[in-house]
Amino acid sequence: MIHFLEVGNLDGLFVLILAIMFGPAILMAIIGAFVFKTHKKAAKVLFILAVVYVIISLGICGAMIAGF
């Protein structure tokens, strides 16, 4: 059995940070894709929010991963 947060093994923490970085943006993009046919303006807003979220999360979480 794999223990993700045992001493010296930070794979679970790395996966958690990646999920925080890209999870909500992917979810917003998927919802935007489903809504695109009926509500084009709302879908465009969701796509823009997804891109902004990725840019901000790459800055914040990327700094945590890099160790700054």
Tab-separated table of N, CA and C in Angstrom:
chain	number	residue	atom	x	y	z
A	1	MET	N	0.842	-1.183	0.000
A	1	MET	CA	0.000	0.000	0.000
A	1	MET	C	0.880	1.237	0.000
A	2	ILE	N	0.501	2.218	-0.794
A	2	ILE	CA	1.290	3.447	-0.913
A	2	ILE	C	0.789	4.462	0.109
A	3	HIS	N	1.704	5.014	0.867
A	3	HIS	CA	1.373	6.076	1.819
A	3	HIS	C	1.841	7.387	1.213
A	4	PHE	N	0.900	8.230	0.800
A	4	PHE	CA	1.258	9.407	0.035
A	4	PHE	C	1.948	10.481	0.869
A	5	LEU	N	1.665	10.575	2.148
A	5	LEU	CA	2.263	11.643	2.938
A	5	LEU	C	3.196	11.112	4.020
A	6	GLU	N	3.895	10.024	3.764
A	6	GLU	CA	4.865	9.530	4.724
A	6	GLU	C	6.115	10.415	4.664
A	7	VAL	N	6.969	10.289	5.632
A	7	VAL	CA	8.149	11.132	5.719
A	7	VAL	C	9.047	10.885	4.511
A	8	GLY	N	9.399	11.971	3.820
A	8	GLY	CA	10.269	11.872	2.665
A	8	GLY	C	9.540	11.683	1.348
A	9	ASN	N	8.267	11.359	1.375
A	9	ASN	CA	7.506	11.168	0.149
A	9	ASN	C	6.439	12.257	0.068
A	10	LEU	N	6.637	13.211	-0.824
A	10	LEU	CA	5.703	14.332	-0.934
A	10	LEU	C	4.877	14.264	-2.216
A	11	ASP	N	4.692	13.065	-2.751
A	11	ASP	CA	3.914	12.922	-3.977
A	11	ASP	C	2.461	13.340	-3.781
A	12	GLY	N	1.876	13.001	-2.655
A	12	GLY	CA	0.484	13.358	-2.387
A	12	GLY	C	0.292	14.856	-2.295
A	13	LEU	N	1.240	15.534	-1.681
A	13	LEU	CA	1.168	16.993	-1.572
A	13	LEU	C	1.299	17.638	-2.944
A	14	PHE	N	2.178	17.092	-3.763
A	14	PHE	CA	2.360	17.606	-5.116
A	14	PHE	C	1.091	17.428	-5.947
A	15	VAL	N	0.452	16.280	-5.831
A	15	VAL	CA	-0.800	16.020	-6.550
A	15	VAL	C	-1.896	16.957	-6.047
A	16	LEU	N	-1.942	17.214	-4.752
A	16	LEU	CA	-2.936	18.123	-4.188
A	16	LEU	C	-2.739	19.546	-4.711
A	17	ILE	N	-1.506	19.994	-4.781
A	17	ILE	CA	-1.235	21.341	-5.303
A	17	ILE	C	-1.615	21.429	-6.776
A	18	LEU	N	-1.318	20.394	-7.545
A	18	LEU	CA	-1.710	20.387	-8.963
A	18	LEU	C	-3.228	20.388	-9.113
A	19	ALA	N	-3.924	19.667	-8.232
A	19	ALA	CA	-5.392	19.652	-8.290
A	19	ALA	C	-5.962	21.025	-7.963
A	20	ILE	N	-5.343	21.733	-7.027
A	20	ILE	CA	-5.794	23.079	-6.700
A	20	ILE	C	-5.484	24.041	-7.846
A	21	MET	N	-4.361	23.810	-8.532
A	21	MET	CA	-3.978	24.692	-9.629
A	21	MET	C	-4.901	24.552	-10.834
A	22	PHE	N	-5.213	23.328	-11.220
A	22	PHE	CA	-5.918	23.119	-12.480
A	22	PHE	C	-7.343	22.613	-12.335
A	23	GLY	N	-7.730	22.103	-11.188
A	23	GLY	CA	-9.064	21.520	-11.012
A	23	GLY	C	-10.210	22.475	-11.276
A	24	PRO	N	-10.274	23.608	-10.578
A	24	PRO	CA	-11.400	24.526	-10.826
A	24	PRO	C	-11.419	25.101	-12.237
A	25	ALA	N	-10.240	25.345	-12.818
A	25	ALA	CA	-10.196	25.882	-14.176
A	25	ALA	C	-10.728	24.861	-15.177
A	26	ILE	N	-10.363	23.610	-15.019
A	26	ILE	CA	-10.873	22.565	-15.911
A	26	ILE	C	-12.378	22.417	-15.736
A	27	LEU	N	-12.845	22.489	-14.496
A	27	LEU	CA	-14.281	22.387	-14.229
A	27	LEU	C	-15.044	23.543	-14.874
A	28	MET	N	-14.517	24.771	-14.747
A	28	MET	CA	-15.173	25.916	-15.378
A	28	MET	C	-15.174	25.797	-16.900
A	29	ALA	N	-14.097	25.281	-17.470
A	29	ALA	CA	-14.031	25.111	-18.920
A	29	ALA	C	-15.028	24.056	-19.397
A	30	ILE	N	-15.179	22.987	-18.647
A	30	ILE	CA	-16.147	21.944	-19.017
A	30	ILE	C	-17.572	22.484	-18.932
A	31	ILE	N	-17.880	23.206	-17.868
A	31	ILE	CA	-19.216	23.798	-17.733
A	31	ILE	C	-19.456	24.805	-18.852
A	32	GLY	N	-18.429	25.600	-19.184
A	32	GLY	CA	-18.558	26.549	-20.281
A	32	GLY	C	-18.811	25.871	-21.608
A	33	ALA	N	-18.188	24.719	-21.823
A	33	ALA	CA	-18.399	23.981	-23.070
A	33	ALA	C	-19.828	23.457	-23.164
A	34	PHE	N	-20.396	23.022	-22.043
A	34	PHE	CA	-21.773	22.530	-22.064
A	34	PHE	C	-22.789	23.658	-22.226
A	35	VAL	N	-22.464	24.828	-21.686
A	35	VAL	CA	-23.390	25.953	-21.706
A	35	VAL	C	-23.278	26.756	-23.003
A	36	PHE	N	-22.229	26.512	-23.777
A	36	PHE	CA	-21.903	27.357	-24.921
A	36	PHE	C	-23.034	27.462	-25.952
A	37	LYS	N	-23.755	26.383	-26.201
A	37	LYS	CA	-24.800	26.423	-27.231
A	37	LYS	C	-25.995	27.282	-26.819
A	38	THR	N	-26.336	27.254	-25.541
A	38	THR	CA	-27.531	27.981	-25.105
A	38	THR	C	-27.214	29.399	-24.638
A	39	HIS	N	-26.139	29.571	-23.893
A	39	HIS	CA	-25.797	30.881	-23.336
A	39	HIS	C	-24.350	31.218	-23.703
A	40	LYS	N	-24.166	31.806	-24.859
A	40	LYS	CA	-22.812	32.075	-25.354
A	40	LYS	C	-22.064	33.072	-24.479
A	41	LYS	N	-22.753	34.083	-23.986
A	41	LYS	CA	-22.088	35.103	-23.172
A	41	LYS	C	-21.622	34.523	-21.836
A	42	ALA	N	-22.449	33.706	-21.210
A	42	ALA	CA	-22.069	33.078	-19.947
A	42	ALA	C	-20.910	32.111	-20.144
A	43	ALA	N	-20.916	31.403	-21.268
A	43	ALA	CA	-19.832	30.461	-21.559
A	43	ALA	C	-18.514	31.205	-21.749
A	44	LYS	N	-18.561	32.346	-22.444
A	44	LYS	CA	-17.346	33.137	-22.644
A	44	LYS	C	-16.809	33.646	-21.317
A	45	VAL	N	-17.695	34.043	-20.428
A	45	VAL	CA	-17.270	34.488	-19.097
A	45	VAL	C	-16.607	33.347	-18.336
A	46	LEU	N	-17.170	32.148	-18.426
A	46	LEU	CA	-16.571	30.997	-17.752
A	46	LEU	C	-15.200	30.662	-18.332
A	47	PHE	N	-15.055	30.758	-19.649
A	47	PHE	CA	-13.751	30.501	-20.261
A	47	PHE	C	-12.722	31.528	-19.813
A	48	ILE	N	-13.117	32.797	-19.754
A	48	ILE	CA	-12.200	33.849	-19.313
A	48	ILE	C	-11.825	33.642	-17.858
A	49	LEU	N	-12.785	33.294	-17.019
A	49	LEU	CA	-12.490	33.031	-15.606
A	49	LEU	C	-11.545	31.841	-15.448
A	50	ALA	N	-11.721	30.832	-16.275
A	50	ALA	CA	-10.831	29.670	-16.213
A	50	ALA	C	-9.405	30.058	-16.557
A	51	VAL	N	-9.233	30.868	-17.586
A	51	VAL	CA	-7.884	31.294	-17.975
A	51	VAL	C	-7.260	32.170	-16.901
A	52	VAL	N	-8.036	33.090	-16.352
A	52	VAL	CA	-7.514	33.960	-15.289
A	52	VAL	C	-7.141	33.132	-14.063
A	53	TYR	N	-7.965	32.141	-13.726
A	53	TYR	CA	-7.662	31.277	-12.582
A	53	TYR	C	-6.358	30.519	-12.790
A	54	VAL	N	-6.145	30.013	-14.008
A	54	VAL	CA	-4.901	29.287	-14.290
A	54	VAL	C	-3.696	30.214	-14.185
A	55	ILE	N	-3.818	31.425	-14.713
A	55	ILE	CA	-2.697	32.372	-14.651
A	55	ILE	C	-2.354	32.711	-13.209
A	56	ILE	N	-3.362	32.986	-12.395
A	56	ILE	CA	-3.115	33.339	-10.997
A	56	ILE	C	-2.602	32.137	-10.217
A	57	SER	N	-3.188	30.968	-10.444
A	57	SER	CA	-2.752	29.796	-9.682
A	57	SER	C	-1.348	29.358	-10.075
A	58	LEU	N	-0.969	29.526	-11.333
A	58	LEU	CA	0.401	29.211	-11.717
A	58	LEU	C	1.383	30.143	-11.018
A	59	GLY	N	0.979	31.361	-10.791
A	59	GLY	CA	1.844	32.282	-10.073
A	59	GLY	C	1.962	31.942	-8.602
A	60	ILE	N	0.854	31.684	-7.949
A	60	ILE	CA	0.866	31.425	-6.500
A	60	ILE	C	1.356	30.025	-6.191
A	61	CYS	N	0.747	29.011	-6.799
A	61	CYS	CA	1.152	27.635	-6.510
A	61	CYS	C	2.519	27.323	-7.126
A	62	GLY	N	2.784	27.952	-8.266
A	62	GLY	CA	4.107	27.764	-8.858
A	62	GLY	C	5.218	28.293	-7.967
A	63	ALA	N	4.950	29.395	-7.287
A	63	ALA	CA	5.918	29.932	-6.335
A	63	ALA	C	6.071	29.000	-5.143
A	64	MET	N	4.982	28.366	-4.707
A	64	MET	CA	5.105	27.405	-3.600
A	64	MET	C	5.911	26.183	-4.003
A	65	ILE	N	5.680	25.704	-5.238
A	65	ILE	CA	6.420	24.528	-5.694
A	65	ILE	C	7.897	24.865	-5.873
A	66	ALA	N	8.167	26.059	-6.407
A	66	ALA	CA	9.572	26.449	-6.635
A	66	ALA	C	10.292	26.772	-5.334
A	67	GLY	N	9.547	27.101	-4.298
A	67	GLY	CA	10.158	27.339	-2.992
A	67	GLY	C	10.478	28.801	-2.706
A	68	PHE	N	9.780	29.733	-3.362
A	68	PHE	CA	10.036	31.147	-3.094
A	68	PHE	C	9.214	31.648	-1.950
